PDB file of C-alpha atoms in Angstrom:
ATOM      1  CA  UNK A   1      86.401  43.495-172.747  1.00  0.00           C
ATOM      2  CA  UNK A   2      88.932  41.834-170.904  1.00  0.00           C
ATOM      3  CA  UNK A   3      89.934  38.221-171.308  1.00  0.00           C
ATOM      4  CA  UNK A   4      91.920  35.971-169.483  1.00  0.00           C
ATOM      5  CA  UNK A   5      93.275  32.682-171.481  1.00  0.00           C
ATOM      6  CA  UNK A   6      94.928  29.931-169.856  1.00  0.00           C
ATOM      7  CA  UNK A   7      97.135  27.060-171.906  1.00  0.00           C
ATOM      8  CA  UNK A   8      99.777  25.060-171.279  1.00  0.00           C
ATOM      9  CA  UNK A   9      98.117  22.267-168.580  1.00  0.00           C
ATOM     10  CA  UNK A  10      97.820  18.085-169.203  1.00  0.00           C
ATOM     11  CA  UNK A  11      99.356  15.483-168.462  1.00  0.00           C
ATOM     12  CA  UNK A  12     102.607  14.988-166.312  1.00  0.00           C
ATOM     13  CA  UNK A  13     104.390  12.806-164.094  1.00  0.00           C
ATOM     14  CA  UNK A  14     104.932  13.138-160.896  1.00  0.00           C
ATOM     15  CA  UNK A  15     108.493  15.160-160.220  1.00  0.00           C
ATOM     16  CA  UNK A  16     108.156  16.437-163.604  1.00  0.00           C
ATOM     17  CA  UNK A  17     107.533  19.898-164.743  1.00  0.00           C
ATOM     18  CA  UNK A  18     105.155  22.389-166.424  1.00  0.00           C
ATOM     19  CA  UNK A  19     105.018  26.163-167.433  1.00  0.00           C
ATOM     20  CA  UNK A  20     101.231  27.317-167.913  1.00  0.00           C
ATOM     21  CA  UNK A  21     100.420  31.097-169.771  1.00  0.00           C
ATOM     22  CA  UNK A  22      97.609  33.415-169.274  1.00  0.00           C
ATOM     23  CA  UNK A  23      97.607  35.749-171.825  1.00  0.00           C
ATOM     24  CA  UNK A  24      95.469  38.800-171.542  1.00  0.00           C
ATOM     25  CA  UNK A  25      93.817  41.119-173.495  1.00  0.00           C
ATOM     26  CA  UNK A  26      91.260  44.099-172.772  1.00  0.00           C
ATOM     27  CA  UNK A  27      93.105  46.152-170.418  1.00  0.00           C
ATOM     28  CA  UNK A  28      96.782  47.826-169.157  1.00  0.00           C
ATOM     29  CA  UNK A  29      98.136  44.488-167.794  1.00  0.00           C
ATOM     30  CA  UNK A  30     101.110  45.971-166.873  1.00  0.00           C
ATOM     31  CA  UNK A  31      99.199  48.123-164.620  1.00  0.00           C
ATOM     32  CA  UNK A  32      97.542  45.334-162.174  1.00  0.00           C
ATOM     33  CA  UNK A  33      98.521  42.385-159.864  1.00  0.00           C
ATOM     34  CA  UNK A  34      98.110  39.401-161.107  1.00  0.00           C
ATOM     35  CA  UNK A  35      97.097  35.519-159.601  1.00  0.00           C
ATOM     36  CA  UNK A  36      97.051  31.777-160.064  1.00  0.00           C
ATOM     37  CA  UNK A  37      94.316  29.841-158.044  1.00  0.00           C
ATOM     38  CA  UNK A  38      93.881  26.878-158.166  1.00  0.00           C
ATOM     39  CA  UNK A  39      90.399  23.453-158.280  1.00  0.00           C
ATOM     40  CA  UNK A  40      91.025  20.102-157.410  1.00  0.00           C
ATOM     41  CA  UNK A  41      88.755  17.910-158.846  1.00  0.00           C
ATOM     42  CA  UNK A  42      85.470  18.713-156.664  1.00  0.00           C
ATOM     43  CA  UNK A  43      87.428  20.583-153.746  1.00  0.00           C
ATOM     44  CA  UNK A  44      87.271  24.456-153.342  1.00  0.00           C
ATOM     45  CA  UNK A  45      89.386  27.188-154.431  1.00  0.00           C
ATOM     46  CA  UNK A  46      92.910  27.428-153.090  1.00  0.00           C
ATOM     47  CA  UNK A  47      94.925  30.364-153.888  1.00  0.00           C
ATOM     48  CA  UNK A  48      98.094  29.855-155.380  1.00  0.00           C
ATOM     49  CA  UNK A  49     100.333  32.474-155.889  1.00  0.00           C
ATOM     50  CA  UNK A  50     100.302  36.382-157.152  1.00  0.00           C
ATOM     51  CA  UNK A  51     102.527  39.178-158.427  1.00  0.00           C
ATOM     52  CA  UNK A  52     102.405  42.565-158.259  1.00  0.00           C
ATOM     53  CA  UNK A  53     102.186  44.739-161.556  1.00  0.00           C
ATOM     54  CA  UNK A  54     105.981  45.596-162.170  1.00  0.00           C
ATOM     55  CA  UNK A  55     106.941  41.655-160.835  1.00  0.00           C
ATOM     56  CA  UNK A  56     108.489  43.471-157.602  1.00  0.00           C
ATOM     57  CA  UNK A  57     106.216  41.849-155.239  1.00  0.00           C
ATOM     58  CA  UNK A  58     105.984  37.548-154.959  1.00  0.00           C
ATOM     59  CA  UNK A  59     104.004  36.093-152.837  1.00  0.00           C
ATOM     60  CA  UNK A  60     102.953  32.359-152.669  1.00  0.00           C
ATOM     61  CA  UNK A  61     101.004  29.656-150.886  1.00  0.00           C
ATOM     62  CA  UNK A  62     103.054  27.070-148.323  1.00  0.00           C
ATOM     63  CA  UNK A  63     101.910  24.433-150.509  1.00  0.00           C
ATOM     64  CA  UNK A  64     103.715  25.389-153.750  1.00  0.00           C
ATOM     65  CA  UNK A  65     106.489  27.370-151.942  1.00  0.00           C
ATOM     66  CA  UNK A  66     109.539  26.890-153.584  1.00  0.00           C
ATOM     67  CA  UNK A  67     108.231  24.227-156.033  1.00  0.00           C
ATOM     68  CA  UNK A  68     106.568  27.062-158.282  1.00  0.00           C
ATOM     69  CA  UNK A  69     107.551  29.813-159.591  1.00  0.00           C
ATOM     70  CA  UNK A  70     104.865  33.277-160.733  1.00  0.00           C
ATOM     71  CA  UNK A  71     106.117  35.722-163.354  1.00  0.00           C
ATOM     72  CA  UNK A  72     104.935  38.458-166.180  1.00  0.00           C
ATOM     73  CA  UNK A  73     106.573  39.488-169.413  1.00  0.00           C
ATOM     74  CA  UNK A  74     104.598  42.972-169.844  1.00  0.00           C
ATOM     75  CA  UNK A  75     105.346  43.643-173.231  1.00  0.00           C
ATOM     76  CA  UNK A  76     103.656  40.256-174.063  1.00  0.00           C
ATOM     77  CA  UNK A  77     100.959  40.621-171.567  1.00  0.00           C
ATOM     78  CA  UNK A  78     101.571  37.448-170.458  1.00  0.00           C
ATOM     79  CA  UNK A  79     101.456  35.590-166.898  1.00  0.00           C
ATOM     80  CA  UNK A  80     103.522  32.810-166.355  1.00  0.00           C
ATOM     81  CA  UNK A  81     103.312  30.045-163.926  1.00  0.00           C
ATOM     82  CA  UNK A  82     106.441  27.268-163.830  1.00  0.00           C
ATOM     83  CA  UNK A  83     105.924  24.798-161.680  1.00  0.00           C
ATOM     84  CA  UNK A  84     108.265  21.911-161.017  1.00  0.00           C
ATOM     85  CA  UNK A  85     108.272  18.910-159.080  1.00  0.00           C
ATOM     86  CA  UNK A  86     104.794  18.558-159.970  1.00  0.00           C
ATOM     87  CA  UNK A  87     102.817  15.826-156.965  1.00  0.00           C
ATOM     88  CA  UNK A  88      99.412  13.964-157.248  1.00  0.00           C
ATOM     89  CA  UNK A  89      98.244  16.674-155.031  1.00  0.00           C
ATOM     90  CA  UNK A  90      98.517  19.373-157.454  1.00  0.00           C
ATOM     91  CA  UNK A  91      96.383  17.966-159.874  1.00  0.00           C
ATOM     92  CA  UNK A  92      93.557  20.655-160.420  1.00  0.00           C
ATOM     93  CA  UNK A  93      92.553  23.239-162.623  1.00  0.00           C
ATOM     94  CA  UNK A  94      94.546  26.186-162.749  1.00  0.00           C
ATOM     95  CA  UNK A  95      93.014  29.774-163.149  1.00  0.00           C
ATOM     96  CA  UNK A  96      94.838  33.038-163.844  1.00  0.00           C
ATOM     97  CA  UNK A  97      92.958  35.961-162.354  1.00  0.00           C
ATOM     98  CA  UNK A  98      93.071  39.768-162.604  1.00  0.00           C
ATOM     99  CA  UNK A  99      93.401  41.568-159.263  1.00  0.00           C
ATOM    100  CA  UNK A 100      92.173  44.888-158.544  1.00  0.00           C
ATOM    101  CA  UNK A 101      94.932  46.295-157.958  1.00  0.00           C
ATOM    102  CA  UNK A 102      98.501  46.915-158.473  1.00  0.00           C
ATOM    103  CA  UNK A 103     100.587  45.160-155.806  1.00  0.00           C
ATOM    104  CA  UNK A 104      97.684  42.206-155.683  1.00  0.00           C
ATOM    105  CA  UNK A 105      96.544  43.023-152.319  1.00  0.00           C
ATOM    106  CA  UNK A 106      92.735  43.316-153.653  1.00  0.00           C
ATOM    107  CA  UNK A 107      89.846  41.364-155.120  1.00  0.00           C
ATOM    108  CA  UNK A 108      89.951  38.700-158.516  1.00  0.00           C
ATOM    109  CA  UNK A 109      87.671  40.874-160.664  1.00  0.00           C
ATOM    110  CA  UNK A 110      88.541  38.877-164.322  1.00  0.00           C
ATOM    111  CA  UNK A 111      89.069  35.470-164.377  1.00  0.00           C
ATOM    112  CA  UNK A 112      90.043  32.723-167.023  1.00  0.00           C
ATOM    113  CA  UNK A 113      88.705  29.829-168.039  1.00  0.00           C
ATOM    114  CA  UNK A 114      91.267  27.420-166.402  1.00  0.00           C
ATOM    115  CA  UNK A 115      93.432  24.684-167.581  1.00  0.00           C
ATOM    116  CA  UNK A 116      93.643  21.398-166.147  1.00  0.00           C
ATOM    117  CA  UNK A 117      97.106  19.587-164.632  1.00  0.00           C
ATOM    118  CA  UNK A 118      97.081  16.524-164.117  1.00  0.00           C
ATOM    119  CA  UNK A 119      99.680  14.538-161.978  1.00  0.00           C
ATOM    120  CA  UNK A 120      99.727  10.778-162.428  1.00  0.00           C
ATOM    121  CA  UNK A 121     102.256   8.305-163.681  1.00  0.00           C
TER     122      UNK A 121
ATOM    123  CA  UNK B   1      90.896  22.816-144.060  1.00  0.00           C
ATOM    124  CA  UNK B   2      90.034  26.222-145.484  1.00  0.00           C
ATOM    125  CA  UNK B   3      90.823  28.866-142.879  1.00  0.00           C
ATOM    126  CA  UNK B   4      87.512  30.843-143.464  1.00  0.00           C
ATOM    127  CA  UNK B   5      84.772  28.953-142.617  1.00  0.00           C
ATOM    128  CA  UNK B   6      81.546  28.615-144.863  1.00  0.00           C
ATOM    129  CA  UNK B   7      78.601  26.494-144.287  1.00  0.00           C
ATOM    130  CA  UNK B   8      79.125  23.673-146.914  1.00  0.00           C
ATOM    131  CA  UNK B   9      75.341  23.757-148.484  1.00  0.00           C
ATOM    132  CA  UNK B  10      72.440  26.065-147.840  1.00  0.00           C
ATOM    133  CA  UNK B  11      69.151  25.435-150.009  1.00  0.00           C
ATOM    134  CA  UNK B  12      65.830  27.956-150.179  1.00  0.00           C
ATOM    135  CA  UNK B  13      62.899  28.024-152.638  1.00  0.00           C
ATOM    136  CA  UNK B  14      62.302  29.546-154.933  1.00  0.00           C
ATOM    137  CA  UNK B  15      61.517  33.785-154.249  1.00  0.00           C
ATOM    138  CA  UNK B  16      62.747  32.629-150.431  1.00  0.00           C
ATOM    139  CA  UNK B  17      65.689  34.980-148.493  1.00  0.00           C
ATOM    140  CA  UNK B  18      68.973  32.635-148.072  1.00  0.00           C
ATOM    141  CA  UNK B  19      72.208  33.454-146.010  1.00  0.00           C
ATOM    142  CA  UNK B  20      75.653  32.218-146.423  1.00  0.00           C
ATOM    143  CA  UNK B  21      77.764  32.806-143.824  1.00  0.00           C
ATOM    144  CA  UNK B  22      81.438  33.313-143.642  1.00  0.00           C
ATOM    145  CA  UNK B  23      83.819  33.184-140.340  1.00  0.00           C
ATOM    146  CA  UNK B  24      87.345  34.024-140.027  1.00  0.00           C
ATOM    147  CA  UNK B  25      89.598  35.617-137.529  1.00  0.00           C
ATOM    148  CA  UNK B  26      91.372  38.699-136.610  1.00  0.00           C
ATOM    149  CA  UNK B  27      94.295  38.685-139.154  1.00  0.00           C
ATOM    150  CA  UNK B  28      92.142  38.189-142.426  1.00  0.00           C
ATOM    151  CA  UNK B  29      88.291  39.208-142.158  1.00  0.00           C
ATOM    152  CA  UNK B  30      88.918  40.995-138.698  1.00  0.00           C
ATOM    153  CA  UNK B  31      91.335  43.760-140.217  1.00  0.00           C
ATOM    154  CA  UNK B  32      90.561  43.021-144.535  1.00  0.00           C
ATOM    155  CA  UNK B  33      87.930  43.564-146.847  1.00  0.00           C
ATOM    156  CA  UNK B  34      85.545  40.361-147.524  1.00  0.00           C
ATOM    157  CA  UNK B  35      85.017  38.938-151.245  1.00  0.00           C
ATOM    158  CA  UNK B  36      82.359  36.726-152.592  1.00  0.00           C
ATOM    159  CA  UNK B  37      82.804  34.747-155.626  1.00  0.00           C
ATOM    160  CA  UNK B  38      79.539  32.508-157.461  1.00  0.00           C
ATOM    161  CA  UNK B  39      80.888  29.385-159.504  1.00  0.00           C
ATOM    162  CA  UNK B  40      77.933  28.053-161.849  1.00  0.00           C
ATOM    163  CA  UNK B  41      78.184  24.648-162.325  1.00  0.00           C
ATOM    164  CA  UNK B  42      81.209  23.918-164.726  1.00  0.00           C
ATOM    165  CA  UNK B  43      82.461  27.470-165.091  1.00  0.00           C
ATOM    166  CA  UNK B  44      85.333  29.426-163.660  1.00  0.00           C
ATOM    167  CA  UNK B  45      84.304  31.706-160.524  1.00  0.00           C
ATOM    168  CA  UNK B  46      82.794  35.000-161.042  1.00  0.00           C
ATOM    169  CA  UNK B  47      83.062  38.352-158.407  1.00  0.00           C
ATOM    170  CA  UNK B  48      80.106  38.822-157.161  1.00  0.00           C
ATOM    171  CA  UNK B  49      80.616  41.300-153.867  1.00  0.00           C
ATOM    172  CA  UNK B  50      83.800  43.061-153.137  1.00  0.00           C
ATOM    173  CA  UNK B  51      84.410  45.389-150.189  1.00  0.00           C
ATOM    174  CA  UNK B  52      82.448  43.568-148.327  1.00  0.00           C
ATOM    175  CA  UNK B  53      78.674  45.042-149.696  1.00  0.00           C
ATOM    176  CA  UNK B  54      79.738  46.381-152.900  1.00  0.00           C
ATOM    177  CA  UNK B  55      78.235  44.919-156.043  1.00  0.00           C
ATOM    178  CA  UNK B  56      80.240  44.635-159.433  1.00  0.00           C
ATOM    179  CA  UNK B  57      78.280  46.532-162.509  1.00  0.00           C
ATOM    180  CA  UNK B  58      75.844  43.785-163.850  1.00  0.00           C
ATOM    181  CA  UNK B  59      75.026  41.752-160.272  1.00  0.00           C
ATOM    182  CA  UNK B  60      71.375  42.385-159.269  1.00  0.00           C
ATOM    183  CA  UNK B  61      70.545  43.777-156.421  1.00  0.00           C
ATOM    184  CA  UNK B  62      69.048  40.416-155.516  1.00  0.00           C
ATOM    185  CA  UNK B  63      72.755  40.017-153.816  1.00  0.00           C
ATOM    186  CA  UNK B  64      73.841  41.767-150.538  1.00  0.00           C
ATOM    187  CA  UNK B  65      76.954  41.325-148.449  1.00  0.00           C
ATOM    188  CA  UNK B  66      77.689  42.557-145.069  1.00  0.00           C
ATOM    189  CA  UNK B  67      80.898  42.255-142.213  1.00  0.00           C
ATOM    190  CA  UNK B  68      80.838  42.964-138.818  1.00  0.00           C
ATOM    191  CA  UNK B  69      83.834  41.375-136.482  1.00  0.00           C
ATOM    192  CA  UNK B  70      85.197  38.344-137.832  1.00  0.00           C
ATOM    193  CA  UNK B  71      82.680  37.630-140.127  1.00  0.00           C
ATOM    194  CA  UNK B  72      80.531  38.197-142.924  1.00  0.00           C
ATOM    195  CA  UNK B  73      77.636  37.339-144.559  1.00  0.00           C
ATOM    196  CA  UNK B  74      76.133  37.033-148.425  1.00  0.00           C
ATOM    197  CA  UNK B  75      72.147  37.522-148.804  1.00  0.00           C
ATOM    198  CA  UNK B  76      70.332  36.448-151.642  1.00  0.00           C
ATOM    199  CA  UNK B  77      66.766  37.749-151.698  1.00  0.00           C
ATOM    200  CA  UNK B  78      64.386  36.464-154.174  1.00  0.00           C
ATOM    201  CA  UNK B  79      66.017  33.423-154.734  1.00  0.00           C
ATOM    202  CA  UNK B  80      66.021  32.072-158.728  1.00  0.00           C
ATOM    203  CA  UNK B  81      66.787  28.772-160.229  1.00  0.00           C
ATOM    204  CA  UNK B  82      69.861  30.434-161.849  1.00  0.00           C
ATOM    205  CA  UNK B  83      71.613  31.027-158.526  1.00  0.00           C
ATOM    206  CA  UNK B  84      72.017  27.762-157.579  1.00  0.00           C
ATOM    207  CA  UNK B  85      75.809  27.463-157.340  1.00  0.00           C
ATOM    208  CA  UNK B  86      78.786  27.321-155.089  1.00  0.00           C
ATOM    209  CA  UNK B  87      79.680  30.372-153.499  1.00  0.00           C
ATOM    210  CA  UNK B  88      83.080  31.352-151.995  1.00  0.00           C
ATOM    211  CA  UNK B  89      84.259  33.952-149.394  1.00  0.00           C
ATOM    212  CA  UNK B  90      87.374  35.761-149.568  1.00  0.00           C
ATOM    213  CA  UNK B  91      89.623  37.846-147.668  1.00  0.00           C
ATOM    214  CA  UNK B  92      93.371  38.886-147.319  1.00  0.00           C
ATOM    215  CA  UNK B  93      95.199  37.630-144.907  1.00  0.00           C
ATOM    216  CA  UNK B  94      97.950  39.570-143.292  1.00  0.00           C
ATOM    217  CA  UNK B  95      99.672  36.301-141.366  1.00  0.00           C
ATOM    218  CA  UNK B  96     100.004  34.340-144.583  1.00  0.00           C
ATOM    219  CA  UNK B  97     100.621  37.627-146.522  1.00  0.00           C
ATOM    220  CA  UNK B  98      97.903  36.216-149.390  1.00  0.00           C
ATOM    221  CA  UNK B  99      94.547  35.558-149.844  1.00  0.00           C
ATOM    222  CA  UNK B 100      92.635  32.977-148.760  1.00  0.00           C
ATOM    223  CA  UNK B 101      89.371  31.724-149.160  1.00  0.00           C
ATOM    224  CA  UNK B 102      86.316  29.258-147.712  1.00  0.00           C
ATOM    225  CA  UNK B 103      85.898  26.063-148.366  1.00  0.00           C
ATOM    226  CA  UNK B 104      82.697  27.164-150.610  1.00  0.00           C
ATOM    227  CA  UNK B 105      79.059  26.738-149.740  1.00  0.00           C
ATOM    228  CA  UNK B 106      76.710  24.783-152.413  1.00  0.00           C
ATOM    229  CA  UNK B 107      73.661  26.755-152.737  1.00  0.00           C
ATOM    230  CA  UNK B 108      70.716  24.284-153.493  1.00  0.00           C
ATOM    231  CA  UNK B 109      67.327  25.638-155.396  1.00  0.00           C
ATOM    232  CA  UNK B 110      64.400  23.109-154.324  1.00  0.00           C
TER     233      UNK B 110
END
């Protein structure tokens, strides 16, 4: 079955800088698009970034726009999400999820579990 | 502000028909697919219709989606404790060149 896991979130200052994984199991990662969406506490879900299945293809929202920074090592079947300059307003919890396709043009069919970023001093 | 618009709560009773509706605009739910997601409360979102009407293996038949224009629409017929939730619309969006979703409606069970 496939599975989606998430680390690498907690606690950071603002201007500071975090890397979260999703490491997947249960199908041909290297095969499918891949995102990051995002929760603030209580808000909605705000998409974040994605990457097609050969890491040709970047695509992000204004809001993280060069700040963050998507990418996949295959042969780990990992996804990778660095972001730096981290703001209060990216506190939220951060979920990697499967797309439907290759160049991440379709629907999140797997999700994670999320991990949570938090941005205070 | 989400650009595809959702109701923010809807409520029904139990066995009762519910709609959630789901507005956009030409360059996302005019020309794209639509996408609904169910978050339980304190779990990560789930698909629950993609394409528009199509439902994933393992979503009952209880759920129903539908597009037409600039919007779209999730049904829920016989409505059960278990689906109260938020529910999300999705749909690419060829300006922004990503996804984007509603602000989520809250799906009460009285």
């Amino acid at each position: 079955q496939v599975q989606l896991v998430e680390s690498g979130g907690g606690v950071v200052q603002p201007g500071r800088s975090l890397r979260l994984s999703c490491a997947a199991s249960g199908f041909s990662f290297s095969n499918y698009g891949m995102h990051w969406v995002r929760q603030a506490p209580g808000k909605g879900l705000e998409w974040v970034a994605l990457i097609s299945y050969d890491g040709s293809t970047k695509n992000y929202a204004d809001s993280v726009k060069g700040r963050f920074t998507i990418s996949r090592d295959n042969s780990k079947n990992t996804l990778y999400l660095q972001m730096n300059s981290l703001r209060a307003e990216d506190t939220a919890v951060y979920y990697c999820a499967k797309d439907s396709y290759s160049y991440g043009h379709g629907y999140f069919d797997y999700w994670g579990q999320g991990t949570l970023v938090t941005v205070s001093s | 502000q989400s650009v595809l618009t959702q109701p923010p709560s809807a409520s029904g009773t139990p066995g009762q028909r519910v709609t959630i509706s789901c507005s956009g605009s030409n360059s996302n739910i005019g020309s794209n697919t639509v996408n609904w997601y169910q978050q339980l409360p304190g779990t990560a979102p789930k698909l629950l219709i993609y394409s528009s009407n199509q439902r994933p293996s393992g979503v009952p038949d209880r759920f129903s989606g539908s597009k037409s224009g600039t919007s779209a629409s999730l049904a829920i017929s016989g409505l059960q404790s278990e689906d109260e939730a938020d529910y999300y619309c999705a749909a690419w969006d060829d300006s922004l060149n990503g996804p984007v979703f509603g602000g989520g409606t809250k799906l009460t069970v009285l």
